[in-house]
Amino acid sequence: MPGDRFGVSIEGRDLELSNLDKLMYPAAGFTKGEVIDYYTRIAPIMIPHLADRAVTRIRYPNGVDGVHFFEKNKPGGTPDWVRLETLPVPGSTKSRETIDFVVVDELATLVWLANLAALELHTPQWRIGADPDLLVVDLDPGAPAGLRECSAVAMLMRDRLEADGVSAYPKTSGKKGMQLCCPISGTQNAELVSAYAKSVAEELAAMVPGSITAKMAKAVRPGKVFIDWSQNNAAKTTVTPYSLRAQAEPTASTPLTWDEVEAVATGAAEPRHYRAAEVLERVDKHGDLMEGLLEAGPALPA
């Protein structure tokens, strides 16, 4: 029966799964059991990108068509084996408020969150107790611009970052845009990283003002790609590579090759997002296209 609950043991951790037949993506017929299966299978590739980072969850207890909520603090009934880190709320003006953040550093925790219908997992650019080791460039298209225009801007951004010795790894957001993720040294604070991202975004916007904006005002975004440099603020999170997204179809934030990005940018290929099953196939073919993020990168120019 859909309401059945049953216990499982994962790598010595005991947890309870429930309602595996519940539709999480009704239009696609994709169930909670399939969500758990996806996260179980992608775990060896995904967990290194989650490890040591405070995870924000977006939960959809009744599927993507139902009510959803953001969750940062540990939920009620959290098993005692789940890693928790008590941290000040990033960006808190008083720096006294704290949250017991969940950290996903093992398969059992990832499955536990999937069973709670935490479809989307978002992480900051910093690891626990450290300065940011990632710089993220979020490319957000304003209609009628779309993924093709994002891909063209991504190529420009890649070349600009390369001039400073920074390598960029592209991925779809799983929704309408894409992100470039860049390994950096982890020796500079979030304010410096964000200031660098803003300066580069403004530089590109000045070069191609008809297609790119670095301004947050929604009024200037239609038909342009907004380079959202503010994702590097310590209080911000970005969807984790390989996370599912809450769309009609079970798409995921999917790492890409630069050849794929160029093909979309030039019109040689159609822009698209990828479903969970396709992401697993891509991992079988390519491995982790974001593996470079797991090694320290360069310090940014001051």
PDB file of C-alpha atoms in Angstrom:
ATOM      1  CA  MET A   1       0.000   0.000   0.000  1.00  0.00           C
ATOM      2  CA  PRO A   2       1.217   3.560  -0.719  1.00  0.00           C
ATOM      3  CA  GLY A   3       1.053   4.427   2.987  1.00  0.00           C
ATOM      4  CA  ASP A   4       3.278   1.574   4.035  1.00  0.00           C
ATOM      5  CA  ARG A   5       6.364   2.386   6.075  1.00  0.00           C
ATOM      6  CA  PHE A   6       9.315   0.087   6.326  1.00  0.00           C
ATOM      7  CA  GLY A   7      12.758   0.175   7.797  1.00  0.00           C
ATOM      8  CA  VAL A   8      15.988  -0.076   5.839  1.00  0.00           C
ATOM      9  CA  SER A   9      19.636  -0.151   6.835  1.00  0.00           C
ATOM     10  CA  ILE A  10      22.112   1.804   4.727  1.00  0.00           C
ATOM     11  CA  GLU A  11      25.784   1.423   5.538  1.00  0.00           C
ATOM     12  CA  GLY A  12      24.857   0.665   9.148  1.00  0.00           C
ATOM     13  CA  ARG A  13      22.368   3.527   9.461  1.00  0.00           C
ATOM     14  CA  ASP A  14      18.749   2.648  10.207  1.00  0.00           C
ATOM     15  CA  LEU A  15      15.969   4.741   8.716  1.00  0.00           C
ATOM     16  CA  GLU A  16      12.337   4.451   7.666  1.00  0.00           C
ATOM     17  CA  LEU A  17      10.993   4.955   4.144  1.00  0.00           C
ATOM     18  CA  SER A  18       7.351   5.685   3.379  1.00  0.00           C
ATOM     19  CA  ASN A  19       4.834   6.426   0.609  1.00  0.00           C
ATOM     20  CA  LEU A  20       7.134   5.283  -2.176  1.00  0.00           C
ATOM     21  CA  ASP A  21       4.248   5.253  -4.673  1.00  0.00           C
ATOM     22  CA  LYS A  22       3.328   8.894  -4.036  1.00  0.00           C
ATOM     23  CA  LEU A  23       3.631  10.969  -7.203  1.00  0.00           C
ATOM     24  CA  MET A  24       6.221  13.690  -6.787  1.00  0.00           C
ATOM     25  CA  TYR A  25       6.058  14.740 -10.451  1.00  0.00           C
ATOM     26  CA  PRO A  26       2.437  13.955 -11.421  1.00  0.00           C
ATOM     27  CA  ALA A  27       2.724  15.043 -15.071  1.00  0.00           C
ATOM     28  CA  ALA A  28       5.673  12.682 -15.541  1.00  0.00           C
ATOM     29  CA  GLY A  29       4.361   9.850 -13.358  1.00  0.00           C
ATOM     30  CA  PHE A  30       7.567  10.071 -11.303  1.00  0.00           C
ATOM     31  CA  THR A  31       7.188   8.749  -7.756  1.00  0.00           C
ATOM     32  CA  LYS A  32       8.953   9.275  -4.451  1.00  0.00           C
ATOM     33  CA  GLY A  33      10.454   5.824  -4.833  1.00  0.00           C
ATOM     34  CA  GLU A  34      12.015   6.994  -8.110  1.00  0.00           C
ATOM     35  CA  VAL A  35      13.311  10.163  -6.424  1.00  0.00           C
ATOM     36  CA  ILE A  36      15.005   8.011  -3.784  1.00  0.00           C
ATOM     37  CA  ASP A  37      16.348   5.682  -6.469  1.00  0.00           C
ATOM     38  CA  TYR A  38      17.833   8.620  -8.401  1.00  0.00           C
ATOM     39  CA  TYR A  39      19.544  10.087  -5.360  1.00  0.00           C
ATOM     40  CA  THR A  40      20.838   6.652  -4.342  1.00  0.00           C
ATOM     41  CA  ARG A  41      22.368   6.067  -7.760  1.00  0.00           C
ATOM     42  CA  ILE A  42      23.816   9.569  -8.196  1.00  0.00           C
ATOM     43  CA  ALA A  43      25.158   9.631  -4.613  1.00  0.00           C
ATOM     44  CA  PRO A  44      28.769   8.538  -5.342  1.00  0.00           C
ATOM     45  CA  ILE A  45      29.129  11.497  -7.736  1.00  0.00           C
ATOM     46  CA  MET A  46      26.968  14.026  -5.887  1.00  0.00           C
ATOM     47  CA  ILE A  47      28.024  13.586  -2.262  1.00  0.00           C
ATOM     48  CA  PRO A  48      31.531  15.039  -2.747  1.00  0.00           C
ATOM     49  CA  HIS A  49      29.812  18.269  -3.875  1.00  0.00           C
ATOM     50  CA  LEU A  50      27.571  18.246  -0.790  1.00  0.00           C
ATOM     51  CA  ALA A  51      30.153  17.177   1.783  1.00  0.00           C
ATOM     52  CA  ASP A  52      31.107  19.716   4.449  1.00  0.00           C
ATOM     53  CA  ARG A  53      28.511  22.216   3.198  1.00  0.00           C
ATOM     54  CA  ALA A  54      25.401  23.343   5.072  1.00  0.00           C
ATOM     55  CA  VAL A  55      22.487  22.183   2.924  1.00  0.00           C
ATOM     56  CA  THR A  56      19.260  24.105   2.377  1.00  0.00           C
ATOM     57  CA  ARG A  57      16.388  21.868   1.319  1.00  0.00           C
ATOM     58  CA  ILE A  58      13.256  22.716  -0.642  1.00  0.00           C
ATOM     59  CA  ARG A  59      10.609  20.192   0.356  1.00  0.00           C
ATOM     60  CA  TYR A  60       7.527  19.208  -1.632  1.00  0.00           C
ATOM     61  CA  PRO A  61       5.586  16.852   0.668  1.00  0.00           C
ATOM     62  CA  ASN A  62       2.730  16.530  -1.831  1.00  0.00           C
ATOM     63  CA  GLY A  63       4.762  16.735  -5.010  1.00  0.00           C
ATOM     64  CA  VAL A  64       5.782  19.602  -7.277  1.00  0.00           C
ATOM     65  CA  ASP A  65       2.179  20.729  -7.765  1.00  0.00           C
ATOM     66  CA  GLY A  66       1.615  21.121  -4.029  1.00  0.00           C
ATOM     67  CA  VAL A  67       2.790  23.476  -1.325  1.00  0.00           C
ATOM     68  CA  HIS A  68       6.535  23.645  -0.813  1.00  0.00           C
ATOM     69  CA  PHE A  69       8.811  25.173   1.811  1.00  0.00           C
ATOM     70  CA  PHE A  70      12.457  26.014   2.360  1.00  0.00           C
ATOM     71  CA  GLU A  71      14.174  24.330   5.265  1.00  0.00           C
ATOM     72  CA  LYS A  72      17.557  25.189   6.747  1.00  0.00           C
ATOM     73  CA  ASN A  73      17.238  23.997  10.339  1.00  0.00           C
ATOM     74  CA  LYS A  74      17.200  20.304  11.192  1.00  0.00           C
ATOM     75  CA  PRO A  75      13.655  18.886  10.894  1.00  0.00           C
ATOM     76  CA  GLY A  76      11.827  17.207  13.738  1.00  0.00           C
ATOM     77  CA  GLY A  77      12.733  13.556  14.133  1.00  0.00           C
ATOM     78  CA  THR A  78      16.233  13.950  12.711  1.00  0.00           C
ATOM     79  CA  PRO A  79      18.132  10.691  13.372  1.00  0.00           C
ATOM     80  CA  ASP A  80      20.996  10.999  15.823  1.00  0.00           C
ATOM     81  CA  TRP A  81      23.469   9.798  13.200  1.00  0.00           C
ATOM     82  CA  VAL A  82      22.824  12.739  10.833  1.00  0.00           C
ATOM     83  CA  ARG A  83      25.708  15.218  10.895  1.00  0.00           C
ATOM     84  CA  LEU A  84      24.600  18.618  12.206  1.00  0.00           C
ATOM     85  CA  GLU A  85      26.593  21.840  12.401  1.00  0.00           C
ATOM     86  CA  THR A  86      25.397  24.716  14.573  1.00  0.00           C
ATOM     87  CA  LEU A  87      26.290  27.896  12.728  1.00  0.00           C
ATOM     88  CA  PRO A  88      25.407  31.586  12.821  1.00  0.00           C
ATOM     89  CA  VAL A  89      22.820  32.445  10.195  1.00  0.00           C
ATOM     90  CA  PRO A  90      24.912  33.804   7.290  1.00  0.00           C
ATOM     91  CA  GLY A  91      24.177  37.471   6.857  1.00  0.00           C
ATOM     92  CA  SER A  92      22.595  37.868  10.284  1.00  0.00           C
ATOM     93  CA  THR A  93      23.122  41.433  11.473  1.00  0.00           C
ATOM     94  CA  LYS A  94      23.471  40.283  15.068  1.00  0.00           C
ATOM     95  CA  SER A  95      25.560  37.177  14.309  1.00  0.00           C
ATOM     96  CA  ARG A  96      23.948  35.572  17.335  1.00  0.00           C
ATOM     97  CA  GLU A  97      21.182  33.595  15.721  1.00  0.00           C
ATOM     98  CA  THR A  98      22.194  30.026  14.992  1.00  0.00           C
ATOM     99  CA  ILE A  99      20.778  27.148  13.010  1.00  0.00           C
ATOM    100  CA  ASP A 100      21.449  23.428  13.259  1.00  0.00           C
ATOM    101  CA  PHE A 101      22.302  22.814   9.618  1.00  0.00           C
ATOM    102  CA  VAL A 102      22.210  19.350   8.089  1.00  0.00           C
ATOM    103  CA  VAL A 103      25.388  18.243   6.317  1.00  0.00           C
ATOM    104  CA  VAL A 104      25.125  15.494   3.689  1.00  0.00           C
ATOM    105  CA  ASP A 105      28.333  13.510   3.793  1.00  0.00           C
ATOM    106  CA  GLU A 106      26.971   9.973   3.464  1.00  0.00           C
ATOM    107  CA  LEU A 107      24.401   8.031   1.463  1.00  0.00           C
ATOM    108  CA  ALA A 108      22.019   7.438   4.370  1.00  0.00           C
ATOM    109  CA  THR A 109      21.575  11.185   4.928  1.00  0.00           C
ATOM    110  CA  LEU A 110      20.864  11.768   1.240  1.00  0.00           C
ATOM    111  CA  VAL A 111      18.247   8.985   1.203  1.00  0.00           C
ATOM    112  CA  TRP A 112      16.712  10.303   4.434  1.00  0.00           C
ATOM    113  CA  LEU A 113      16.278  13.749   2.863  1.00  0.00           C
ATOM    114  CA  ALA A 114      14.834  12.247  -0.329  1.00  0.00           C
ATOM    115  CA  ASN A 115      12.293  10.369   1.773  1.00  0.00           C
ATOM    116  CA  LEU A 116      11.305  13.721   3.318  1.00  0.00           C
ATOM    117  CA  ALA A 117      10.528  14.934  -0.235  1.00  0.00           C
ATOM    118  CA  ALA A 118      13.496  17.309  -0.188  1.00  0.00           C
ATOM    119  CA  LEU A 119      13.562  17.353  -3.971  1.00  0.00           C
ATOM    120  CA  GLU A 120      15.972  20.274  -4.275  1.00  0.00           C
ATOM    121  CA  LEU A 121      19.287  20.610  -2.433  1.00  0.00           C
ATOM    122  CA  HIS A 122      21.103  23.950  -2.365  1.00  0.00           C
ATOM    123  CA  THR A 123      24.549  24.649  -0.909  1.00  0.00           C
ATOM    124  CA  PRO A 124      26.729  27.713  -0.270  1.00  0.00           C
ATOM    125  CA  GLN A 125      30.081  28.368  -1.914  1.00  0.00           C
ATOM    126  CA  TRP A 126      31.894  27.742   1.404  1.00  0.00           C
ATOM    127  CA  ARG A 127      32.569  24.620   3.406  1.00  0.00           C
ATOM    128  CA  ILE A 128      32.005  24.483   7.170  1.00  0.00           C
ATOM    129  CA  GLY A 129      34.425  26.782   8.985  1.00  0.00           C
ATOM    130  CA  ALA A 130      36.188  27.979   5.830  1.00  0.00           C
ATOM    131  CA  ASP A 131      36.223  30.786   3.268  1.00  0.00           C
ATOM    132  CA  PRO A 132      34.620  30.114  -0.130  1.00  0.00           C
ATOM    133  CA  ASP A 133      36.339  27.526  -2.302  1.00  0.00           C
ATOM    134  CA  LEU A 134      33.896  28.138  -5.165  1.00  0.00           C
ATOM    135  CA  LEU A 135      32.965  31.133  -7.262  1.00  0.00           C
ATOM    136  CA  VAL A 136      29.593  30.827  -8.969  1.00  0.00           C
ATOM    137  CA  VAL A 137      28.356  32.772 -11.979  1.00  0.00           C
ATOM    138  CA  ASP A 138      24.585  32.435 -12.242  1.00  0.00           C
ATOM    139  CA  LEU A 139      23.181  33.176 -15.710  1.00  0.00           C
ATOM    140  CA  ASP A 140      19.504  34.083 -15.545  1.00  0.00           C
ATOM    141  CA  PRO A 141      17.759  34.771 -18.873  1.00  0.00           C
ATOM    142  CA  GLY A 142      14.999  37.347 -19.132  1.00  0.00           C
ATOM    143  CA  ALA A 143      12.381  36.273 -21.689  1.00  0.00           C
ATOM    144  CA  PRO A 144      12.523  36.036 -24.625  1.00  0.00           C
ATOM    145  CA  ALA A 145      16.178  35.184 -23.960  1.00  0.00           C
ATOM    146  CA  GLY A 146      16.704  31.571 -22.957  1.00  0.00           C
ATOM    147  CA  LEU A 147      19.262  28.831 -22.625  1.00  0.00           C
ATOM    148  CA  ARG A 148      20.824  29.572 -26.023  1.00  0.00           C
ATOM    149  CA  GLU A 149      21.591  33.146 -24.990  1.00  0.00           C
ATOM    150  CA  CYS A 150      22.894  31.892 -21.639  1.00  0.00           C
ATOM    151  CA  SER A 151      25.236  29.553 -23.476  1.00  0.00           C
ATOM    152  CA  ALA A 152      26.652  32.414 -25.558  1.00  0.00           C
ATOM    153  CA  VAL A 153      27.260  34.508 -22.431  1.00  0.00           C
ATOM    154  CA  ALA A 154      28.802  31.463 -20.729  1.00  0.00           C
ATOM    155  CA  MET A 155      31.398  31.269 -23.509  1.00  0.00           C
ATOM    156  CA  LEU A 156      32.300  34.937 -23.028  1.00  0.00           C
ATOM    157  CA  MET A 157      32.491  34.504 -19.260  1.00  0.00           C
ATOM    158  CA  ARG A 158      34.657  31.393 -19.559  1.00  0.00           C
ATOM    159  CA  ASP A 159      37.188  33.265 -21.690  1.00  0.00           C
ATOM    160  CA  ARG A 160      37.203  36.271 -19.352  1.00  0.00           C
ATOM    161  CA  LEU A 161      37.764  34.098 -16.279  1.00  0.00           C
ATOM    162  CA  GLU A 162      40.521  32.175 -18.055  1.00  0.00           C
ATOM    163  CA  ALA A 163      42.393  35.464 -18.451  1.00  0.00           C
ATOM    164  CA  ASP A 164      42.664  35.514 -14.655  1.00  0.00           C
ATOM    165  CA  GLY A 165      43.632  31.847 -14.459  1.00  0.00           C
ATOM    166  CA  VAL A 166      40.170  30.769 -13.257  1.00  0.00           C
ATOM    167  CA  SER A 167      38.639  27.591 -14.726  1.00  0.00           C
ATOM    168  CA  ALA A 168      34.873  27.439 -15.212  1.00  0.00           C
ATOM    169  CA  TYR A 169      32.691  24.330 -15.218  1.00  0.00           C
ATOM    170  CA  PRO A 170      29.227  24.754 -16.788  1.00  0.00           C
ATOM    171  CA  LYS A 171      25.932  23.194 -15.725  1.00  0.00           C
ATOM    172  CA  THR A 172      22.284  23.733 -16.402  1.00  0.00           C
ATOM    173  CA  SER A 173      20.236  25.055 -13.524  1.00  0.00           C
ATOM    174  CA  GLY A 174      17.576  22.448 -14.319  1.00  0.00           C
ATOM    175  CA  LYS A 175      15.117  25.316 -14.726  1.00  0.00           C
ATOM    176  CA  LYS A 176      15.594  28.128 -17.241  1.00  0.00           C
ATOM    177  CA  GLY A 177      19.222  29.185 -16.884  1.00  0.00           C
ATOM    178  CA  MET A 178      22.674  27.862 -16.125  1.00  0.00           C
ATOM    179  CA  GLN A 179      25.629  28.347 -13.810  1.00  0.00           C
ATOM    180  CA  LEU A 180      29.378  28.383 -14.138  1.00  0.00           C
ATOM    181  CA  CYS A 181      31.162  26.940 -11.101  1.00  0.00           C
ATOM    182  CA  CYS A 182      34.797  27.806 -10.548  1.00  0.00           C
ATOM    183  CA  PRO A 183      37.244  26.345  -8.022  1.00  0.00           C
ATOM    184  CA  ILE A 184      39.151  29.031  -6.119  1.00  0.00           C
ATOM    185  CA  SER A 185      41.721  29.008  -3.351  1.00  0.00           C
ATOM    186  CA  GLY A 186      39.515  29.120  -0.252  1.00  0.00           C
ATOM    187  CA  THR A 187      41.859  31.784   1.165  1.00  0.00           C
ATOM    188  CA  GLN A 188      39.701  34.862   0.423  1.00  0.00           C
ATOM    189  CA  ASN A 189      36.490  35.922   2.107  1.00  0.00           C
ATOM    190  CA  ALA A 190      33.045  36.018   0.513  1.00  0.00           C
ATOM    191  CA  GLU A 191      33.075  39.808   0.245  1.00  0.00           C
ATOM    192  CA  LEU A 192      36.194  39.734  -1.928  1.00  0.00           C
ATOM    193  CA  VAL A 193      34.873  36.870  -4.065  1.00  0.00           C
ATOM    194  CA  SER A 194      31.545  38.643  -4.567  1.00  0.00           C
ATOM    195  CA  ALA A 195      33.290  41.922  -5.451  1.00  0.00           C
ATOM    196  CA  TYR A 196      35.399  40.135  -8.061  1.00  0.00           C
ATOM    197  CA  ALA A 197      32.337  38.434  -9.563  1.00  0.00           C
ATOM    198  CA  LYS A 198      30.525  41.779  -9.701  1.00  0.00           C
ATOM    199  CA  SER A 199      33.427  43.516 -11.434  1.00  0.00           C
ATOM    200  CA  VAL A 200      33.681  40.817 -14.111  1.00  0.00           C
ATOM    201  CA  ALA A 201      29.903  40.823 -14.628  1.00  0.00           C
ATOM    202  CA  GLU A 202      29.881  44.602 -15.056  1.00  0.00           C
ATOM    203  CA  GLU A 203      32.807  44.383 -17.452  1.00  0.00           C
ATOM    204  CA  LEU A 204      30.939  41.951 -19.722  1.00  0.00           C
ATOM    205  CA  ALA A 205      27.719  43.959 -19.459  1.00  0.00           C
ATOM    206  CA  ALA A 206      29.614  47.041 -20.636  1.00  0.00           C
ATOM    207  CA  MET A 207      31.045  45.068 -23.568  1.00  0.00           C
ATOM    208  CA  VAL A 208      27.681  43.686 -24.744  1.00  0.00           C
ATOM    209  CA  PRO A 209      25.020  45.966 -23.199  1.00  0.00           C
ATOM    210  CA  GLY A 210      22.317  44.807 -25.568  1.00  0.00           C
ATOM    211  CA  SER A 211      22.536  41.196 -24.419  1.00  0.00           C
ATOM    212  CA  ILE A 212      23.939  41.228 -20.872  1.00  0.00           C
ATOM    213  CA  THR A 213      23.077  43.037 -17.656  1.00  0.00           C
ATOM    214  CA  ALA A 214      24.700  42.941 -14.252  1.00  0.00           C
ATOM    215  CA  LYS A 215      21.888  44.941 -12.643  1.00  0.00           C
ATOM    216  CA  MET A 216      19.371  43.220 -10.399  1.00  0.00           C
ATOM    217  CA  ALA A 217      16.412  45.433 -11.348  1.00  0.00           C
ATOM    218  CA  LYS A 218      13.909  43.216 -13.172  1.00  0.00           C
ATOM    219  CA  ALA A 219      12.891  46.122 -15.416  1.00  0.00           C
ATOM    220  CA  VAL A 220      16.206  45.966 -17.292  1.00  0.00           C
ATOM    221  CA  ARG A 221      16.288  42.182 -17.732  1.00  0.00           C
ATOM    222  CA  PRO A 222      13.813  41.365 -20.565  1.00  0.00           C
ATOM    223  CA  GLY A 223      15.700  39.958 -23.549  1.00  0.00           C
ATOM    224  CA  LYS A 224      19.007  39.970 -21.667  1.00  0.00           C
ATOM    225  CA  VAL A 225      21.019  37.502 -19.625  1.00  0.00           C
ATOM    226  CA  PHE A 226      21.456  38.694 -16.047  1.00  0.00           C
ATOM    227  CA  ILE A 227      24.849  37.741 -14.632  1.00  0.00           C
ATOM    228  CA  ASP A 228      23.934  37.254 -10.989  1.00  0.00           C
ATOM    229  CA  TRP A 229      27.196  37.898  -9.185  1.00  0.00           C
ATOM    230  CA  SER A 230      25.386  38.109  -5.821  1.00  0.00           C
ATOM    231  CA  GLN A 231      25.267  34.306  -5.542  1.00  0.00           C
ATOM    232  CA  ASN A 232      28.721  34.615  -3.995  1.00  0.00           C
ATOM    233  CA  ASN A 233      27.327  36.370  -0.922  1.00  0.00           C
ATOM    234  CA  ALA A 234      27.967  34.167   2.127  1.00  0.00           C
ATOM    235  CA  ALA A 235      24.221  34.069   2.856  1.00  0.00           C
ATOM    236  CA  LYS A 236      23.311  32.760  -0.613  1.00  0.00           C
ATOM    237  CA  THR A 237      23.108  29.186  -1.841  1.00  0.00           C
ATOM    238  CA  THR A 238      23.121  27.685  -5.332  1.00  0.00           C
ATOM    239  CA  VAL A 239      21.469  24.492  -6.489  1.00  0.00           C
ATOM    240  CA  THR A 240      23.970  21.675  -5.986  1.00  0.00           C
ATOM    241  CA  PRO A 241      25.246  19.834  -9.082  1.00  0.00           C
ATOM    242  CA  TYR A 242      22.972  16.859  -9.878  1.00  0.00           C
ATOM    243  CA  SER A 243      20.119  18.069  -7.637  1.00  0.00           C
ATOM    244  CA  LEU A 244      16.623  17.478  -8.929  1.00  0.00           C
ATOM    245  CA  ARG A 245      14.487  20.536  -9.672  1.00  0.00           C
ATOM    246  CA  ALA A 246      10.790  21.063  -9.042  1.00  0.00           C
ATOM    247  CA  GLN A 247       9.537  21.305 -12.610  1.00  0.00           C
ATOM    248  CA  ALA A 248       6.803  19.401 -14.433  1.00  0.00           C
ATOM    249  CA  GLU A 249       9.467  16.885 -15.470  1.00  0.00           C
ATOM    250  CA  PRO A 250      12.116  15.551 -13.035  1.00  0.00           C
ATOM    251  CA  THR A 251      14.958  17.615 -14.462  1.00  0.00           C
ATOM    252  CA  ALA A 252      18.271  17.986 -12.656  1.00  0.00           C
ATOM    253  CA  SER A 253      21.050  20.550 -12.529  1.00  0.00           C
ATOM    254  CA  THR A 254      23.255  18.892 -15.116  1.00  0.00           C
ATOM    255  CA  PRO A 255      26.985  19.383 -15.742  1.00  0.00           C
ATOM    256  CA  LEU A 256      27.831  20.020 -19.385  1.00  0.00           C
ATOM    257  CA  THR A 257      30.883  19.833 -21.606  1.00  0.00           C
ATOM    258  CA  TRP A 258      32.081  23.060 -23.173  1.00  0.00           C
ATOM    259  CA  ASP A 259      31.529  21.477 -26.598  1.00  0.00           C
ATOM    260  CA  GLU A 260      27.858  21.087 -25.672  1.00  0.00           C
ATOM    261  CA  VAL A 261      27.645  24.695 -24.512  1.00  0.00           C
ATOM    262  CA  GLU A 262      29.269  25.935 -27.727  1.00  0.00           C
ATOM    263  CA  ALA A 263      26.936  23.827 -29.871  1.00  0.00           C
ATOM    264  CA  VAL A 264      23.897  25.426 -28.226  1.00  0.00           C
ATOM    265  CA  ALA A 265      25.413  28.912 -28.376  1.00  0.00           C
ATOM    266  CA  THR A 266      26.097  28.655 -32.117  1.00  0.00           C
ATOM    267  CA  GLY A 267      22.779  27.019 -33.010  1.00  0.00           C
ATOM    268  CA  ALA A 268      24.325  23.664 -33.864  1.00  0.00           C
ATOM    269  CA  ALA A 269      22.267  22.001 -31.100  1.00  0.00           C
ATOM    270  CA  GLU A 270      18.932  22.729 -29.476  1.00  0.00           C
ATOM    271  CA  PRO A 271      18.962  24.040 -25.906  1.00  0.00           C
ATOM    272  CA  ARG A 272      17.554  21.582 -23.434  1.00  0.00           C
ATOM    273  CA  HIS A 273      17.448  20.381 -19.863  1.00  0.00           C
ATOM    274  CA  TYR A 274      17.999  16.792 -18.758  1.00  0.00           C
ATOM    275  CA  ARG A 275      15.789  14.382 -16.836  1.00  0.00           C
ATOM    276  CA  ALA A 276      17.023  12.240 -13.975  1.00  0.00           C
ATOM    277  CA  ALA A 277      17.473   9.102 -16.093  1.00  0.00           C
ATOM    278  CA  GLU A 278      19.465  11.047 -18.681  1.00  0.00           C
ATOM    279  CA  VAL A 279      21.722  12.485 -15.990  1.00  0.00           C
ATOM    280  CA  LEU A 280      22.543   8.987 -14.781  1.00  0.00           C
ATOM    281  CA  GLU A 281      23.337   7.953 -18.366  1.00  0.00           C
ATOM    282  CA  ARG A 282      25.577  10.993 -18.765  1.00  0.00           C
ATOM    283  CA  VAL A 283      27.478  10.102 -15.590  1.00  0.00           C
ATOM    284  CA  ASP A 284      28.034   6.600 -16.951  1.00  0.00           C
ATOM    285  CA  LYS A 285      29.450   8.182 -20.119  1.00  0.00           C
ATOM    286  CA  HIS A 286      31.372  11.189 -18.792  1.00  0.00           C
ATOM    287  CA  GLY A 287      31.929  10.539 -15.097  1.00  0.00           C
ATOM    288  CA  ASP A 288      31.733  13.667 -12.977  1.00  0.00           C
ATOM    289  CA  LEU A 289      32.181  16.642 -15.290  1.00  0.00           C
ATOM    290  CA  MET A 290      32.468  18.813 -12.167  1.00  0.00           C
ATOM    291  CA  GLU A 291      35.270  16.793 -10.574  1.00  0.00           C
ATOM    292  CA  GLY A 292      37.589  19.773 -11.042  1.00  0.00           C
ATOM    293  CA  LEU A 293      35.612  21.631  -8.374  1.00  0.00           C
ATOM    294  CA  LEU A 294      36.928  19.237  -5.750  1.00  0.00           C
ATOM    295  CA  GLU A 295      40.507  20.528  -6.082  1.00  0.00           C
ATOM    296  CA  ALA A 296      41.653  23.934  -4.892  1.00  0.00           C
ATOM    297  CA  GLY A 297      41.814  26.650  -7.527  1.00  0.00           C
ATOM    298  CA  PRO A 298      43.706  29.943  -7.706  1.00  0.00           C
ATOM    299  CA  ALA A 299      43.370  33.043  -5.568  1.00  0.00           C
ATOM    300  CA  LEU A 300      41.377  35.749  -7.305  1.00  0.00           C
ATOM    301  CA  PRO A 301      43.020  39.032  -8.355  1.00  0.00           C
ATOM    302  CA  ALA A 302      42.594  41.571  -5.582  1.00  0.00           C
TER     303      ALA A 302
END
